[in-house]
Amino acid sequence: MARRKGIKALLLNWRVLLLIIFLVGSLAAIAANGLTYGIDIGGGVALIAKPEKPVSGDTVNGIITSLQNRLNTFGVKDITIESQRDPETGESLIVVKVANITLDEAKQIKNLIESQGVLYMEFNGVIFATGADVTVHSSDWGLNPRDCSTCWYVGFQLSGKAQDNFKKVASGKTGWPVDIFLDPPTNSLLVVSSRVYQELQNPADFNGKAGTQAPTLLERIEKAFNITVVEYNNQTAEEIIANATNLGKKSIIIADLPESLYNQVKDALLQAGSKIRVSYFTPQPNEDMRDFVKRILNLYGPYTLKFDPAQGNSDRLQLSGSAATKEEALQEAKRIYSVLRSGSLAVKLHVISEEYISPTLGAGFKKQAGIAGIGALIAVLLIVYYHYRRWKIAIPVASTSLFEVTIILGIAALIRWNLDLPSIAGIIAAIGTGVDQQIVITDELLGGSPSGKVARRMGLIKRMARAFFVILASATTTIVAMSFLLMYFVGTLKGFAFTTILGVLIGVLVTRPAYAEIAKHLLSLD
Amino acid sequence: MASKKKGKAPSRPADGILESKRRRLSFLVRMEPKKMILYPLVVFVIAALLLAVHPPEKGIDLKGGVVVTVYHISATPDELAKYVKDKTGINVRAEKFSDPITGLSGIRLYAPAGTNPDEISNAIQLKYKNADITPRVVDPTFGKIAQKQGIKAVIYAFIGMAIVVFLFFRDPIPSGTIIFSAFSDMVIALAVMGLLGINLTTATIAALLMLIGYTVDSNILLTTRLLRRKEDTAEDAYLSAVSTGFTMSTTTLGALLILWLVSTSDVIDSITIVLIFGLLADFMNTWIFNAGVLRWYVASPFKFTLKLRRGS
């Protein structure tokens, strides 16, 4: 009876209650949010790029939005782009992580980052302006309620030369389409299914109000960017390559066709040691043909010319359009605004670190980390038992460590921290010091001497105070040491420092005090 | 010497275990403080010399370079290296690796900085369709950044640790000894890395930093037990502390050993190896060197000033 009362009192002890609350909360967070993994565990590519010359923080933000726009053509993949500043030199590095992709996609992403985003404005098959000709004034975009409640606009300015070009090509052509491209696949052979081929010539989708008067999109891209489109009629991979070689193309794009054809072309190109690159596009679910074509070509718009550029002298121009709702209109305007801005970026990026892990391999790592963790925990259990020969000590020590891992993972899930290998190493470090500290507590509780004499001379509270002095001192030291890591490292080791600090904090504030209570209870019942 | 009076406490098997452990460790108590200080210093000097002669090599993330790891491949390393050389003209060094527990094995190809990894992976993909290829490329400029930052992180962490330790003990000799022990642990761990051919990478730098945490744990325990002593004699206090320390170290080492056996990840493997050797060095530096200094210090005439300062 007394024993049961003891357990009840233990469970109601605030330190133990705190542990239970944290545990339940962590399990709930893991169940609700799930764990997110870094590239090195989940699979994907991590790239670190450096601007060719030092740039200001504003420019870095511009680069990031630009990359975001350009990488979005890869569909709905999980992309994170962030900048990290070297606190000493003030240099900025850009870290791009894309989860769950194939090696080929990873290569394409690297090429895309290293190639300077080039913006083209094209009219009637003539490029009349590139990114360097376009100036966008900050915040010159928004809703245009004078036209309609869901109309948007983006203002920009053209250089004098581009302005002249524009007047030349577009005079008297009100209602014709104006196309804007960011990184179009220039000098390429586009092999497409018949429905994509039809869509490229669809005047309703791509010709503004000009209808069949204006040349089709297919004709415009051929003239402006040397993109040749052919319809797929069971040509062999060799025939496609021969065609591209004869036309002097630098890349082949296979769209809306079986993936096996892409693989055949890729292998044949490798076999021949050809410099021609090949890429593959397939429509996403819910993507209509118009959007699919726009994605292949990196086309924005087309927009309709609303006035005759030959009349009037303003060099200020406006793109405008409308959307279904106000929110969508604002979103569209913001997107176009950032595209126009990114097109005028002059700094080149150079990838200085690259790491790719295939998703299948990542799954293997995940399983392994689990096995390693459980193995280490069992090792702790057995060794602690070996030292004390009491399960009443070994089981609480090992389970407190398990609780600690659970709480660290729970907080990681809560704030959606990406668990990568260094983060896991940090968890191991925290657990390692945690076990050490539990042993310190246990030994103080046992009185430090088998004779029992000392235990009587020195009160329990004093001994606990001594144990917690050791714990506090070492926790403070670890946190101070790791804070420098958090501040001074670019890239990979941030996760390590973060989880170590998190683990040590949880240890000092939650699990260690609770363990002391539990151990006190169990040992006094002994 | 541990007092062996039979108290009223009922004798339990666990007490027997505890006692036999102390008996095994009691050789440390019989050691002269002078020798306890001297031997670890000799080890430190040897390690420092070794480190000067044969420092650990920098890994690609600090030096720059290209590593292409290929899993699920049937070829031998030589075959693969020759094939890559024939196909692309790139000279690569091939190395096999395998893990006895998970059975995961593969080949690592090392190529000089500036090589385009895509050429290598394209060539491998062509011949070995099922191979899982994971290229890792580090530009020498990034390697330099990482290296600089790593050195800075270690130095700052060390200074931070030193300040915290000093603030906790406010006594130059015990805190100085702890700081030296941490330094010696790192030097020994680095020397062992050089001997075993473990590269200095961002991961091993992290391990060296972790070592600071572990070292401080055990040293603070020892110093607290000896300076804020509640036991009858310094020997008794030392013996009870070293017994706790022995339990701590063996438990951590056991867990690390399991991790090392199970993991195939380069990062985890190198971290655990460095920690294992660092902890072994730490055992010596804490329980022999630092204990020797403290025992001499507690017995020395300075002792009373210490009592005045710390109270207790």
Tab-separated table of N, CA, C and O in Angstrom, chain B residues 171 226-231 297-298 302-312:
chain	number	residue	atom	x	y	z
B	171	ASP	N	39.692	29.350	-9.639
B	171	ASP	CA	40.941	28.948	-9.025
B	171	ASP	C	41.860	28.538	-10.176
B	171	ASP	O	41.509	27.646	-10.949
B	226	LEU	N	36.761	16.353	-5.536
B	226	LEU	CA	37.955	16.514	-4.702
B	226	LEU	C	37.954	17.828	-3.932
B	226	LEU	O	38.395	17.889	-2.792
B	227	LEU	N	37.462	18.891	-4.557
B	227	LEU	CA	37.529	20.195	-3.890
B	227	LEU	C	36.351	20.444	-2.956
B	227	LEU	O	36.486	21.123	-1.954
B	228	ARG	N	35.205	19.919	-3.330
B	228	ARG	CA	34.051	20.109	-2.436
B	228	ARG	C	33.829	18.781	-1.725
B	228	ARG	O	32.736	18.241	-1.707
B	229	ARG	N	34.864	18.291	-1.162
B	229	ARG	CA	34.885	16.942	-0.646
B	229	ARG	C	34.022	16.817	0.608
B	229	ARG	O	34.067	17.631	1.507
B	230	LYS	N	33.235	15.723	0.628
B	230	LYS	CA	32.446	15.426	1.813
B	230	LYS	C	32.934	14.127	2.462
B	230	LYS	O	32.491	13.743	3.519
B	231	GLU	N	33.814	13.432	1.763
B	231	GLU	CA	34.322	12.179	2.285
B	231	GLU	C	35.438	12.439	3.304
B	231	GLU	O	35.928	13.558	3.438
B	297	TYR	N	47.834	19.216	-5.221
B	297	TYR	CA	47.353	20.552	-4.878
B	297	TYR	C	46.634	20.553	-3.525
B	297	TYR	O	46.877	21.416	-2.673
B	298	VAL	N	45.763	19.551	-3.324
B	298	VAL	CA	45.001	19.486	-2.073
B	298	VAL	C	45.941	19.259	-0.894
B	298	VAL	O	45.747	19.808	0.194
B	302	PHE	N	49.021	25.275	-0.369
B	302	PHE	CA	48.042	26.193	-0.952
B	302	PHE	C	46.616	25.842	-0.549
B	302	PHE	O	45.699	26.586	-0.765
B	303	LYS	N	46.503	24.655	-0.014
B	303	LYS	CA	45.178	24.099	0.203
B	303	LYS	C	44.288	25.030	1.026
B	303	LYS	O	43.110	25.185	0.741
B	304	PHE	N	44.901	25.648	2.062
B	304	PHE	CA	44.034	26.434	2.950
B	304	PHE	C	43.467	27.677	2.243
B	304	PHE	O	42.343	28.053	2.464
B	305	THR	N	44.261	28.267	1.328
B	305	THR	CA	43.721	29.429	0.615
B	305	THR	C	42.504	29.001	-0.200
B	305	THR	O	41.522	29.721	-0.293
B	306	LEU	N	42.612	27.814	-0.697
B	306	LEU	CA	41.517	27.281	-1.491
B	306	LEU	C	40.256	27.115	-0.648
B	306	LEU	O	39.176	27.504	-1.042
B	307	LYS	N	40.460	26.608	0.565
B	307	LYS	CA	39.330	26.411	1.469
B	307	LYS	C	38.663	27.731	1.788
B	307	LYS	O	37.453	27.854	1.813
B	308	LEU	N	39.515	28.734	2.006
B	308	LEU	CA	38.967	30.047	2.306
B	308	LEU	C	38.105	30.553	1.180
B	308	LEU	O	37.042	31.103	1.366
B	309	ARG	N	38.625	30.334	-0.032
B	309	ARG	CA	37.932	30.887	-1.170
B	309	ARG	C	36.612	30.176	-1.458
B	309	ARG	O	35.601	30.789	-1.702
B	310	ARG	N	36.663	28.853	-1.442
B	310	ARG	CA	35.463	28.138	-1.864
B	310	ARG	C	34.464	27.926	-0.732
B	310	ARG	O	33.322	27.624	-1.000
B	311	GLY	N	34.952	28.081	0.468
B	311	GLY	CA	34.064	27.770	1.582
B	311	GLY	C	33.738	26.291	1.548
B	311	GLY	O	34.627	25.479	1.731
B	312	SER	N	32.588	25.930	1.236
B	312	SER	CA	32.020	24.600	0.987
B	312	SER	C	31.122	24.148	2.063
B	312	SER	O	30.392	24.367	2.666
